[in-house]
Amino acid sequence: MSRTEGEYSINTGVVRKFGTVDYVLFVLTLLISAGIGVFYAIWDRKRNTTQEFLLGGKKMNIFPVAMSLMVTFMSALTLLGNPAEIYNYNTMFWWLIVAFMVAMPGAAFIFIPFYYKLGVTSTFEYLEMRFNKPVRLLSSSLLILQTLLYMAFLLYAPSLALNAVTGINLWGSVVGMGFVVTFYTTLGGMKAVLWTDTFQAGVIYAGLLAVLIKGSMVQGGFGNAWDIANNRSRILFDDFSADPKTRHSVWSMVIGGFCFWVYLYGINQAQVQRCLSCPTVRKSQL
């Protein structure tokens, strides 16, 4: 058996199941996440205010907020979907990072100071100030609908993977993970969300690093893996086609990605609320 082969499902056709260590780590991840919610429910029991629950008392440090901003939309869809996109097509998707770097200053220096100046908790409060209450209710309803649809995908993707490696019922996984997330969010509020996200960011980093190291070892080094991808026409960064039928071009990724990132970090309530948990505009921008 060559060095690129092994007891992997892609070679054997058989999906390997969780072992004891895998189950222990998985359960610990859920327990720690739930435990953070319980901790802040007890810790802040005498500071039970709306601002404390929704914005962490506007006293949150830069690090947990930054980690939470990062992982909020770096879900199972991202971790499973992005590698699959590049594996099946090419690396043009990378240009989304350029769009990100262009959009971030706009979100940091235009939107964030604006929200702080208004003293709002949500973007919808501004819509009521600017227009009227029906507009606020309509936009809030649209966000709830969007979030429900988005969360359906977020829970389904990891549940499908979990079902494959454990045999746990698919709906059981969806309900179980949904319950844990709802549990620690309801108990601990914004502080629990930020610190749980920070913990999960560490888990994600460790997992991605392990995959990168192990994958490089199996393929005989990162350079060899790059050569294989290049030989199979997966390495591509210079598609400037203006044809709208092109899957990904520099124009569609940078321009479309710019609009996407500005919306995500400048307007989306899930991200804006995290930014507003910092005590000052400067810290929020950082």
PDB file of C-alpha atoms in Angstrom:
ATOM      1  CA  MET A   1       0.000   0.000   0.000  1.00  0.00           C
ATOM      2  CA  SER A   2       1.450   3.382  -1.030  1.00  0.00           C
ATOM      3  CA  ARG A   3       1.995   6.286   1.322  1.00  0.00           C
ATOM      4  CA  THR A   4      -1.048   8.084  -0.135  1.00  0.00           C
ATOM      5  CA  GLU A   5      -3.308   5.202   0.757  1.00  0.00           C
ATOM      6  CA  GLY A   6      -4.562   4.051   4.103  1.00  0.00           C
ATOM      7  CA  GLU A   7      -7.603   3.028   6.043  1.00  0.00           C
ATOM      8  CA  TYR A   8      -9.629   5.992   4.834  1.00  0.00           C
ATOM      9  CA  SER A   9     -13.163   5.794   3.536  1.00  0.00           C
ATOM     10  CA  ILE A  10     -12.087   7.202   0.165  1.00  0.00           C
ATOM     11  CA  ASN A  11      -9.918   4.106  -0.288  1.00  0.00           C
ATOM     12  CA  THR A  12     -11.954   1.420   1.494  1.00  0.00           C
ATOM     13  CA  GLY A  13     -15.492   2.598   0.787  1.00  0.00           C
ATOM     14  CA  VAL A  14     -16.285   2.065   4.471  1.00  0.00           C
ATOM     15  CA  VAL A  15     -16.913   5.031   6.768  1.00  0.00           C
ATOM     16  CA  ARG A  16     -14.897   4.712   9.980  1.00  0.00           C
ATOM     17  CA  LYS A  17     -16.895   5.173  13.179  1.00  0.00           C
ATOM     18  CA  PHE A  18     -16.089   7.113  16.329  1.00  0.00           C
ATOM     19  CA  GLY A  19     -13.913   5.419  18.904  1.00  0.00           C
ATOM     20  CA  THR A  20     -13.913   5.950  22.670  1.00  0.00           C
ATOM     21  CA  VAL A  21     -11.584   8.958  22.532  1.00  0.00           C
ATOM     22  CA  ASP A  22     -13.723  10.562  19.829  1.00  0.00           C
ATOM     23  CA  TYR A  23     -16.880  10.217  21.912  1.00  0.00           C
ATOM     24  CA  VAL A  24     -15.174  11.578  25.017  1.00  0.00           C
ATOM     25  CA  LEU A  25     -13.913  14.669  23.170  1.00  0.00           C
ATOM     26  CA  PHE A  26     -17.277  15.226  21.505  1.00  0.00           C
ATOM     27  CA  VAL A  27     -19.189  15.036  24.788  1.00  0.00           C
ATOM     28  CA  LEU A  28     -16.624  17.288  26.494  1.00  0.00           C
ATOM     29  CA  THR A  29     -17.104  19.894  23.777  1.00  0.00           C
ATOM     30  CA  LEU A  30     -20.853  19.963  24.392  1.00  0.00           C
ATOM     31  CA  LEU A  31     -20.472  19.947  28.189  1.00  0.00           C
ATOM     32  CA  ILE A  32     -17.943  22.800  28.186  1.00  0.00           C
ATOM     33  CA  SER A  33     -20.194  24.864  25.905  1.00  0.00           C
ATOM     34  CA  ALA A  34     -23.199  24.280  28.159  1.00  0.00           C
ATOM     35  CA  GLY A  35     -21.045  24.857  31.247  1.00  0.00           C
ATOM     36  CA  ILE A  36     -20.031  28.323  30.067  1.00  0.00           C
ATOM     37  CA  GLY A  37     -23.710  29.267  29.906  1.00  0.00           C
ATOM     38  CA  VAL A  38     -24.335  27.959  33.422  1.00  0.00           C
ATOM     39  CA  PHE A  39     -21.252  29.797  34.731  1.00  0.00           C
ATOM     40  CA  TYR A  40     -22.389  33.195  33.448  1.00  0.00           C
ATOM     41  CA  ALA A  41     -25.969  32.584  34.553  1.00  0.00           C
ATOM     42  CA  ILE A  42     -24.632  32.205  38.110  1.00  0.00           C
ATOM     43  CA  TRP A  43     -21.895  34.847  37.832  1.00  0.00           C
ATOM     44  CA  ASP A  44     -24.248  37.555  36.544  1.00  0.00           C
ATOM     45  CA  ARG A  45     -27.327  36.621  38.560  1.00  0.00           C
ATOM     46  CA  LYS A  46     -27.199  39.969  40.422  1.00  0.00           C
ATOM     47  CA  ARG A  47     -26.630  41.978  37.217  1.00  0.00           C
ATOM     48  CA  ASN A  48     -29.698  40.801  35.378  1.00  0.00           C
ATOM     49  CA  THR A  49     -30.269  43.760  33.046  1.00  0.00           C
ATOM     50  CA  THR A  50     -31.125  43.975  29.370  1.00  0.00           C
ATOM     51  CA  GLN A  51     -27.775  45.512  28.508  1.00  0.00           C
ATOM     52  CA  GLU A  52     -25.940  42.844  30.505  1.00  0.00           C
ATOM     53  CA  PHE A  53     -27.777  40.037  28.728  1.00  0.00           C
ATOM     54  CA  LEU A  54     -27.751  41.449  25.176  1.00  0.00           C
ATOM     55  CA  LEU A  55     -24.381  43.256  25.140  1.00  0.00           C
ATOM     56  CA  GLY A  56     -22.396  41.749  28.004  1.00  0.00           C
ATOM     57  CA  GLY A  57     -22.725  45.037  29.858  1.00  0.00           C
ATOM     58  CA  LYS A  58     -20.693  46.663  27.030  1.00  0.00           C
ATOM     59  CA  LYS A  59     -17.547  45.565  28.862  1.00  0.00           C
ATOM     60  CA  MET A  60     -16.330  42.741  26.645  1.00  0.00           C
ATOM     61  CA  ASN A  61     -12.656  42.420  25.700  1.00  0.00           C
ATOM     62  CA  ILE A  62     -11.424  42.513  22.116  1.00  0.00           C
ATOM     63  CA  PHE A  63     -10.234  38.888  22.005  1.00  0.00           C
ATOM     64  CA  PRO A  64     -13.505  37.000  22.672  1.00  0.00           C
ATOM     65  CA  VAL A  65     -15.431  39.437  20.471  1.00  0.00           C
ATOM     66  CA  ALA A  66     -12.953  38.950  17.613  1.00  0.00           C
ATOM     67  CA  MET A  67     -13.076  35.163  17.960  1.00  0.00           C
ATOM     68  CA  SER A  68     -16.862  35.230  18.048  1.00  0.00           C
ATOM     69  CA  LEU A  69     -17.053  37.475  14.982  1.00  0.00           C
ATOM     70  CA  MET A  70     -14.839  35.013  13.160  1.00  0.00           C
ATOM     71  CA  VAL A  71     -16.611  31.766  14.014  1.00  0.00           C
ATOM     72  CA  THR A  72     -20.212  33.007  13.890  1.00  0.00           C
ATOM     73  CA  PHE A  73     -20.397  32.415  10.155  1.00  0.00           C
ATOM     74  CA  MET A  74     -17.504  29.947   9.928  1.00  0.00           C
ATOM     75  CA  SER A  75     -19.894  27.084  10.458  1.00  0.00           C
ATOM     76  CA  ALA A  76     -19.989  23.468   9.330  1.00  0.00           C
ATOM     77  CA  LEU A  77     -21.193  24.813   5.987  1.00  0.00           C
ATOM     78  CA  THR A  78     -17.916  26.713   5.643  1.00  0.00           C
ATOM     79  CA  LEU A  79     -15.677  23.933   6.938  1.00  0.00           C
ATOM     80  CA  LEU A  80     -17.312  21.299   4.723  1.00  0.00           C
ATOM     81  CA  GLY A  81     -18.422  23.430   1.788  1.00  0.00           C
ATOM     82  CA  ASN A  82     -15.354  25.545   1.017  1.00  0.00           C
ATOM     83  CA  PRO A  83     -12.886  22.624   0.741  1.00  0.00           C
ATOM     84  CA  ALA A  84     -15.450  20.762  -1.380  1.00  0.00           C
ATOM     85  CA  GLU A  85     -15.800  23.812  -3.639  1.00  0.00           C
ATOM     86  CA  ILE A  86     -12.043  24.016  -4.272  1.00  0.00           C
ATOM     87  CA  TYR A  87     -11.638  20.229  -4.496  1.00  0.00           C
ATOM     88  CA  ASN A  88     -14.315  19.989  -7.196  1.00  0.00           C
ATOM     89  CA  TYR A  89     -13.549  23.232  -9.053  1.00  0.00           C
ATOM     90  CA  ASN A  90     -10.583  25.517  -8.351  1.00  0.00           C
ATOM     91  CA  THR A  91      -9.052  28.117  -6.040  1.00  0.00           C
ATOM     92  CA  MET A  92     -10.828  31.165  -7.537  1.00  0.00           C
ATOM     93  CA  PHE A  93     -12.961  31.140  -4.396  1.00  0.00           C
ATOM     94  CA  TRP A  94      -9.867  32.525  -2.647  1.00  0.00           C
ATOM     95  CA  TRP A  95     -10.633  36.008  -4.028  1.00  0.00           C
ATOM     96  CA  LEU A  96     -13.379  36.233  -1.424  1.00  0.00           C
ATOM     97  CA  ILE A  97     -10.560  36.978   1.037  1.00  0.00           C
ATOM     98  CA  VAL A  98      -9.541  40.039  -0.991  1.00  0.00           C
ATOM     99  CA  ALA A  99     -13.149  41.241  -0.877  1.00  0.00           C
ATOM    100  CA  PHE A 100     -13.064  40.695   2.889  1.00  0.00           C
ATOM    101  CA  MET A 101      -9.970  42.872   3.341  1.00  0.00           C
ATOM    102  CA  VAL A 102     -11.541  45.658   1.264  1.00  0.00           C
ATOM    103  CA  ALA A 103     -14.893  45.541   3.077  1.00  0.00           C
ATOM    104  CA  MET A 104     -13.613  45.404   6.659  1.00  0.00           C
ATOM    105  CA  PRO A 105     -12.402  49.032   6.881  1.00  0.00           C
ATOM    106  CA  GLY A 106     -15.838  50.163   5.693  1.00  0.00           C
ATOM    107  CA  ALA A 107     -17.591  48.164   8.390  1.00  0.00           C
ATOM    108  CA  ALA A 108     -15.125  49.307  11.060  1.00  0.00           C
ATOM    109  CA  PHE A 109     -14.911  53.018  10.267  1.00  0.00           C
ATOM    110  CA  ILE A 110     -18.345  53.802   8.817  1.00  0.00           C
ATOM    111  CA  PHE A 111     -20.947  51.499  10.351  1.00  0.00           C
ATOM    112  CA  ILE A 112     -19.577  50.827  13.842  1.00  0.00           C
ATOM    113  CA  PRO A 113     -19.056  54.508  14.887  1.00  0.00           C
ATOM    114  CA  PHE A 114     -22.527  55.264  13.513  1.00  0.00           C
ATOM    115  CA  TYR A 115     -24.178  52.659  15.753  1.00  0.00           C
ATOM    116  CA  TYR A 116     -22.238  53.811  18.806  1.00  0.00           C
ATOM    117  CA  LYS A 117     -23.220  57.423  18.163  1.00  0.00           C
ATOM    118  CA  LEU A 118     -26.899  56.454  18.035  1.00  0.00           C
ATOM    119  CA  GLY A 119     -26.606  54.348  21.200  1.00  0.00           C
ATOM    120  CA  VAL A 120     -28.670  51.507  19.728  1.00  0.00           C
ATOM    121  CA  THR A 121     -28.693  47.823  20.609  1.00  0.00           C
ATOM    122  CA  SER A 122     -29.746  46.616  17.173  1.00  0.00           C
ATOM    123  CA  THR A 123     -29.746  47.787  13.580  1.00  0.00           C
ATOM    124  CA  PHE A 124     -33.548  47.642  13.649  1.00  0.00           C
ATOM    125  CA  GLU A 125     -33.708  50.431  16.208  1.00  0.00           C
ATOM    126  CA  TYR A 126     -32.058  52.671  13.641  1.00  0.00           C
ATOM    127  CA  LEU A 127     -34.644  51.674  11.014  1.00  0.00           C
ATOM    128  CA  GLU A 128     -37.413  52.765  13.360  1.00  0.00           C
ATOM    129  CA  MET A 129     -35.621  56.079  13.956  1.00  0.00           C
ATOM    130  CA  ARG A 130     -35.082  56.630  10.253  1.00  0.00           C
ATOM    131  CA  PHE A 131     -38.477  55.424   9.021  1.00  0.00           C
ATOM    132  CA  ASN A 132     -41.171  54.020  11.329  1.00  0.00           C
ATOM    133  CA  LYS A 133     -42.101  51.038  13.477  1.00  0.00           C
ATOM    134  CA  PRO A 134     -43.687  48.948  10.662  1.00  0.00           C
ATOM    135  CA  VAL A 135     -40.345  49.065   8.806  1.00  0.00           C
ATOM    136  CA  ARG A 136     -38.576  47.869  11.954  1.00  0.00           C
ATOM    137  CA  LEU A 137     -41.068  45.010  12.406  1.00  0.00           C
ATOM    138  CA  LEU A 138     -40.804  44.010   8.744  1.00  0.00           C
ATOM    139  CA  SER A 139     -37.006  43.937   8.777  1.00  0.00           C
ATOM    140  CA  SER A 140     -36.950  42.045  12.084  1.00  0.00           C
ATOM    141  CA  SER A 141     -39.367  39.467  10.661  1.00  0.00           C
ATOM    142  CA  LEU A 142     -37.211  39.035   7.567  1.00  0.00           C
ATOM    143  CA  LEU A 143     -34.130  38.448   9.727  1.00  0.00           C
ATOM    144  CA  ILE A 144     -35.976  35.848  11.806  1.00  0.00           C
ATOM    145  CA  LEU A 145     -37.069  34.057   8.617  1.00  0.00           C
ATOM    146  CA  GLN A 146     -33.568  34.201   7.152  1.00  0.00           C
ATOM    147  CA  THR A 147     -32.035  32.966  10.399  1.00  0.00           C
ATOM    148  CA  LEU A 148     -34.453  30.044  10.643  1.00  0.00           C
ATOM    149  CA  LEU A 149     -33.571  28.960   7.104  1.00  0.00           C
ATOM    150  CA  TYR A 150     -29.853  29.489   7.714  1.00  0.00           C
ATOM    151  CA  MET A 151     -29.903  27.621  11.030  1.00  0.00           C
ATOM    152  CA  ALA A 152     -31.624  24.704   9.336  1.00  0.00           C
ATOM    153  CA  PHE A 153     -28.571  24.273   7.103  1.00  0.00           C
ATOM    154  CA  LEU A 154     -26.156  24.935   9.975  1.00  0.00           C
ATOM    155  CA  LEU A 155     -27.645  22.158  12.079  1.00  0.00           C
ATOM    156  CA  TYR A 156     -28.213  19.741   9.214  1.00  0.00           C
ATOM    157  CA  ALA A 157     -24.614  19.738   7.911  1.00  0.00           C
ATOM    158  CA  PRO A 158     -22.858  18.698  11.167  1.00  0.00           C
ATOM    159  CA  SER A 159     -25.745  16.370  12.043  1.00  0.00           C
ATOM    160  CA  LEU A 160     -25.285  14.583   8.732  1.00  0.00           C
ATOM    161  CA  ALA A 161     -21.555  14.187   9.398  1.00  0.00           C
ATOM    162  CA  LEU A 162     -22.241  13.023  12.957  1.00  0.00           C
ATOM    163  CA  ASN A 163     -24.792  10.512  11.721  1.00  0.00           C
ATOM    164  CA  ALA A 164     -22.216   9.071   9.328  1.00  0.00           C
ATOM    165  CA  VAL A 165     -19.525   8.487  11.974  1.00  0.00           C
ATOM    166  CA  THR A 166     -21.687   7.559  14.973  1.00  0.00           C
ATOM    167  CA  GLY A 167     -24.970   6.217  13.641  1.00  0.00           C
ATOM    168  CA  ILE A 168     -26.835   8.678  15.887  1.00  0.00           C
ATOM    169  CA  ASN A 169     -30.275   9.485  14.500  1.00  0.00           C
ATOM    170  CA  LEU A 170     -30.140  12.526  12.211  1.00  0.00           C
ATOM    171  CA  TRP A 171     -33.071  14.290  13.868  1.00  0.00           C
ATOM    172  CA  GLY A 172     -31.674  13.410  17.276  1.00  0.00           C
ATOM    173  CA  SER A 173     -28.441  15.212  16.376  1.00  0.00           C
ATOM    174  CA  VAL A 174     -30.327  18.268  15.120  1.00  0.00           C
ATOM    175  CA  VAL A 175     -32.462  18.506  18.259  1.00  0.00           C
ATOM    176  CA  GLY A 176     -29.537  17.757  20.588  1.00  0.00           C
ATOM    177  CA  MET A 177     -27.182  20.385  19.184  1.00  0.00           C
ATOM    178  CA  GLY A 178     -29.980  22.907  18.886  1.00  0.00           C
ATOM    179  CA  PHE A 179     -30.844  22.328  22.525  1.00  0.00           C
ATOM    180  CA  VAL A 180     -27.257  22.819  23.742  1.00  0.00           C
ATOM    181  CA  VAL A 181     -26.845  26.094  21.813  1.00  0.00           C
ATOM    182  CA  THR A 182     -30.225  27.403  22.984  1.00  0.00           C
ATOM    183  CA  PHE A 183     -29.418  26.339  26.550  1.00  0.00           C
ATOM    184  CA  TYR A 184     -26.158  28.240  26.990  1.00  0.00           C
ATOM    185  CA  THR A 185     -27.396  31.276  25.048  1.00  0.00           C
ATOM    186  CA  THR A 186     -30.569  31.572  27.120  1.00  0.00           C
ATOM    187  CA  LEU A 187     -28.760  31.180  30.429  1.00  0.00           C
ATOM    188  CA  GLY A 188     -25.602  33.187  29.857  1.00  0.00           C
ATOM    189  CA  GLY A 189     -26.565  35.792  27.243  1.00  0.00           C
ATOM    190  CA  MET A 190     -23.940  37.564  25.174  1.00  0.00           C
ATOM    191  CA  LYS A 191     -21.037  36.695  27.505  1.00  0.00           C
ATOM    192  CA  ALA A 192     -21.766  32.988  27.197  1.00  0.00           C
ATOM    193  CA  VAL A 193     -22.071  33.277  23.421  1.00  0.00           C
ATOM    194  CA  LEU A 194     -18.770  35.137  23.044  1.00  0.00           C
ATOM    195  CA  TRP A 195     -16.754  32.848  25.296  1.00  0.00           C
ATOM    196  CA  THR A 196     -18.341  29.696  23.892  1.00  0.00           C
ATOM    197  CA  ASP A 197     -17.481  30.904  20.407  1.00  0.00           C
ATOM    198  CA  THR A 198     -13.916  31.545  21.599  1.00  0.00           C
ATOM    199  CA  PHE A 199     -13.676  28.004  22.945  1.00  0.00           C
ATOM    200  CA  GLN A 200     -15.106  26.615  19.719  1.00  0.00           C
ATOM    201  CA  ALA A 201     -12.636  28.721  17.705  1.00  0.00           C
ATOM    202  CA  GLY A 202      -9.848  26.877  19.501  1.00  0.00           C
ATOM    203  CA  VAL A 203     -11.454  23.543  18.636  1.00  0.00           C
ATOM    204  CA  ILE A 204     -11.808  24.600  14.993  1.00  0.00           C
ATOM    205  CA  TYR A 205      -8.197  25.774  14.775  1.00  0.00           C
ATOM    206  CA  ALA A 206      -6.953  22.536  16.329  1.00  0.00           C
ATOM    207  CA  GLY A 207      -9.071  20.468  13.953  1.00  0.00           C
ATOM    208  CA  LEU A 208      -7.979  22.352  10.843  1.00  0.00           C
ATOM    209  CA  LEU A 209      -4.341  22.181  11.916  1.00  0.00           C
ATOM    210  CA  ALA A 210      -4.635  18.433  12.506  1.00  0.00           C
ATOM    211  CA  VAL A 211      -6.184  17.922   9.055  1.00  0.00           C
ATOM    212  CA  LEU A 212      -3.484  20.060   7.415  1.00  0.00           C
ATOM    213  CA  ILE A 213      -0.636  18.213   9.144  1.00  0.00           C
ATOM    214  CA  LYS A 214      -2.067  14.729   8.662  1.00  0.00           C
ATOM    215  CA  GLY A 215      -3.110  15.438   5.087  1.00  0.00           C
ATOM    216  CA  SER A 216       0.372  16.717   4.254  1.00  0.00           C
ATOM    217  CA  MET A 217       1.922  13.616   5.819  1.00  0.00           C
ATOM    218  CA  VAL A 218      -0.348  11.274   3.859  1.00  0.00           C
ATOM    219  CA  GLN A 219       0.342  13.097   0.585  1.00  0.00           C
ATOM    220  CA  GLY A 220       4.093  13.284   1.131  1.00  0.00           C
ATOM    221  CA  GLY A 221       4.225  16.948   2.076  1.00  0.00           C
ATOM    222  CA  PHE A 222       2.297  20.122   1.374  1.00  0.00           C
ATOM    223  CA  GLY A 223       4.310  20.765  -1.784  1.00  0.00           C
ATOM    224  CA  ASN A 224       3.323  17.418  -3.245  1.00  0.00           C
ATOM    225  CA  ALA A 225      -0.333  18.041  -2.425  1.00  0.00           C
ATOM    226  CA  TRP A 226      -0.081  21.419  -4.173  1.00  0.00           C
ATOM    227  CA  ASP A 227       1.486  19.772  -7.247  1.00  0.00           C
ATOM    228  CA  ILE A 228      -1.313  17.202  -7.402  1.00  0.00           C
ATOM    229  CA  ALA A 229      -3.921  19.977  -7.249  1.00  0.00           C
ATOM    230  CA  ASN A 230      -2.041  21.987  -9.880  1.00  0.00           C
ATOM    231  CA  ASN A 231      -1.748  18.993 -12.226  1.00  0.00           C
ATOM    232  CA  ARG A 232      -5.508  18.484 -11.962  1.00  0.00           C
ATOM    233  CA  SER A 233      -6.242  22.140 -12.827  1.00  0.00           C
ATOM    234  CA  ARG A 234      -7.402  23.089  -9.352  1.00  0.00           C
ATOM    235  CA  ILE A 235      -4.905  25.927  -8.858  1.00  0.00           C
ATOM    236  CA  LEU A 236      -6.292  29.014 -10.595  1.00  0.00           C
ATOM    237  CA  PHE A 237      -6.151  32.656  -9.497  1.00  0.00           C
ATOM    238  CA  ASP A 238      -6.347  34.722 -12.705  1.00  0.00           C
ATOM    239  CA  ASP A 239      -9.795  34.202 -14.212  1.00  0.00           C
ATOM    240  CA  PHE A 240     -10.855  37.753 -15.131  1.00  0.00           C
ATOM    241  CA  SER A 241     -13.702  36.630 -17.356  1.00  0.00           C
ATOM    242  CA  ALA A 242     -16.685  38.996 -17.584  1.00  0.00           C
ATOM    243  CA  ASP A 243     -18.955  36.164 -18.723  1.00  0.00           C
ATOM    244  CA  PRO A 244     -21.794  35.900 -16.149  1.00  0.00           C
ATOM    245  CA  LYS A 245     -21.898  32.137 -16.758  1.00  0.00           C
ATOM    246  CA  THR A 246     -18.391  31.774 -15.279  1.00  0.00           C
ATOM    247  CA  ARG A 247     -18.683  30.026 -11.921  1.00  0.00           C
ATOM    248  CA  HIS A 248     -16.213  32.305 -10.130  1.00  0.00           C
ATOM    249  CA  SER A 249     -14.204  35.168 -11.604  1.00  0.00           C
ATOM    250  CA  VAL A 250     -12.150  37.907  -9.968  1.00  0.00           C
ATOM    251  CA  TRP A 251     -14.983  40.379 -10.618  1.00  0.00           C
ATOM    252  CA  SER A 252     -17.803  38.263  -9.228  1.00  0.00           C
ATOM    253  CA  MET A 253     -15.823  37.253  -6.142  1.00  0.00           C
ATOM    254  CA  VAL A 254     -14.405  40.691  -5.296  1.00  0.00           C
ATOM    255  CA  ILE A 255     -17.474  42.802  -6.124  1.00  0.00           C
ATOM    256  CA  GLY A 256     -20.057  40.268  -4.952  1.00  0.00           C
ATOM    257  CA  GLY A 257     -17.909  39.328  -1.981  1.00  0.00           C
ATOM    258  CA  PHE A 258     -17.517  42.999  -1.026  1.00  0.00           C
ATOM    259  CA  CYS A 259     -21.298  43.445  -0.877  1.00  0.00           C
ATOM    260  CA  PHE A 260     -21.596  40.197   1.087  1.00  0.00           C
ATOM    261  CA  TRP A 261     -18.985  41.142   3.699  1.00  0.00           C
ATOM    262  CA  VAL A 262     -20.282  44.703   4.138  1.00  0.00           C
ATOM    263  CA  TYR A 263     -23.741  43.302   4.795  1.00  0.00           C
ATOM    264  CA  LEU A 264     -22.401  40.624   7.133  1.00  0.00           C
ATOM    265  CA  TYR A 265     -20.175  42.806   9.320  1.00  0.00           C
ATOM    266  CA  GLY A 266     -21.812  46.186   8.842  1.00  0.00           C
ATOM    267  CA  ILE A 267     -25.542  45.420   8.979  1.00  0.00           C
ATOM    268  CA  ASN A 268     -26.244  41.843  10.076  1.00  0.00           C
ATOM    269  CA  GLN A 269     -27.590  41.924  13.626  1.00  0.00           C
ATOM    270  CA  ALA A 270     -25.699  38.805  14.735  1.00  0.00           C
ATOM    271  CA  GLN A 271     -22.380  40.537  14.052  1.00  0.00           C
ATOM    272  CA  VAL A 272     -23.304  44.121  14.905  1.00  0.00           C
ATOM    273  CA  GLN A 273     -24.532  43.091  18.354  1.00  0.00           C
ATOM    274  CA  ARG A 274     -21.190  41.450  19.057  1.00  0.00           C
ATOM    275  CA  CYS A 275     -19.308  44.590  18.037  1.00  0.00           C
ATOM    276  CA  LEU A 276     -21.516  46.734  20.258  1.00  0.00           C
ATOM    277  CA  SER A 277     -20.564  44.639  23.293  1.00  0.00           C
ATOM    278  CA  CYS A 278     -17.177  46.395  23.402  1.00  0.00           C
ATOM    279  CA  PRO A 279     -16.897  49.425  25.721  1.00  0.00           C
ATOM    280  CA  THR A 280     -15.565  51.865  23.094  1.00  0.00           C
ATOM    281  CA  VAL A 281     -15.678  52.467  19.365  1.00  0.00           C
ATOM    282  CA  ARG A 282     -11.903  51.998  19.155  1.00  0.00           C
ATOM    283  CA  LYS A 283     -11.996  48.555  20.750  1.00  0.00           C
ATOM    284  CA  SER A 284     -14.895  47.548  18.552  1.00  0.00           C
ATOM    285  CA  GLN A 285     -12.952  48.601  15.452  1.00  0.00           C
ATOM    286  CA  LEU A 286      -9.913  46.634  16.573  1.00  0.00           C
TER     287      LEU A 286
END
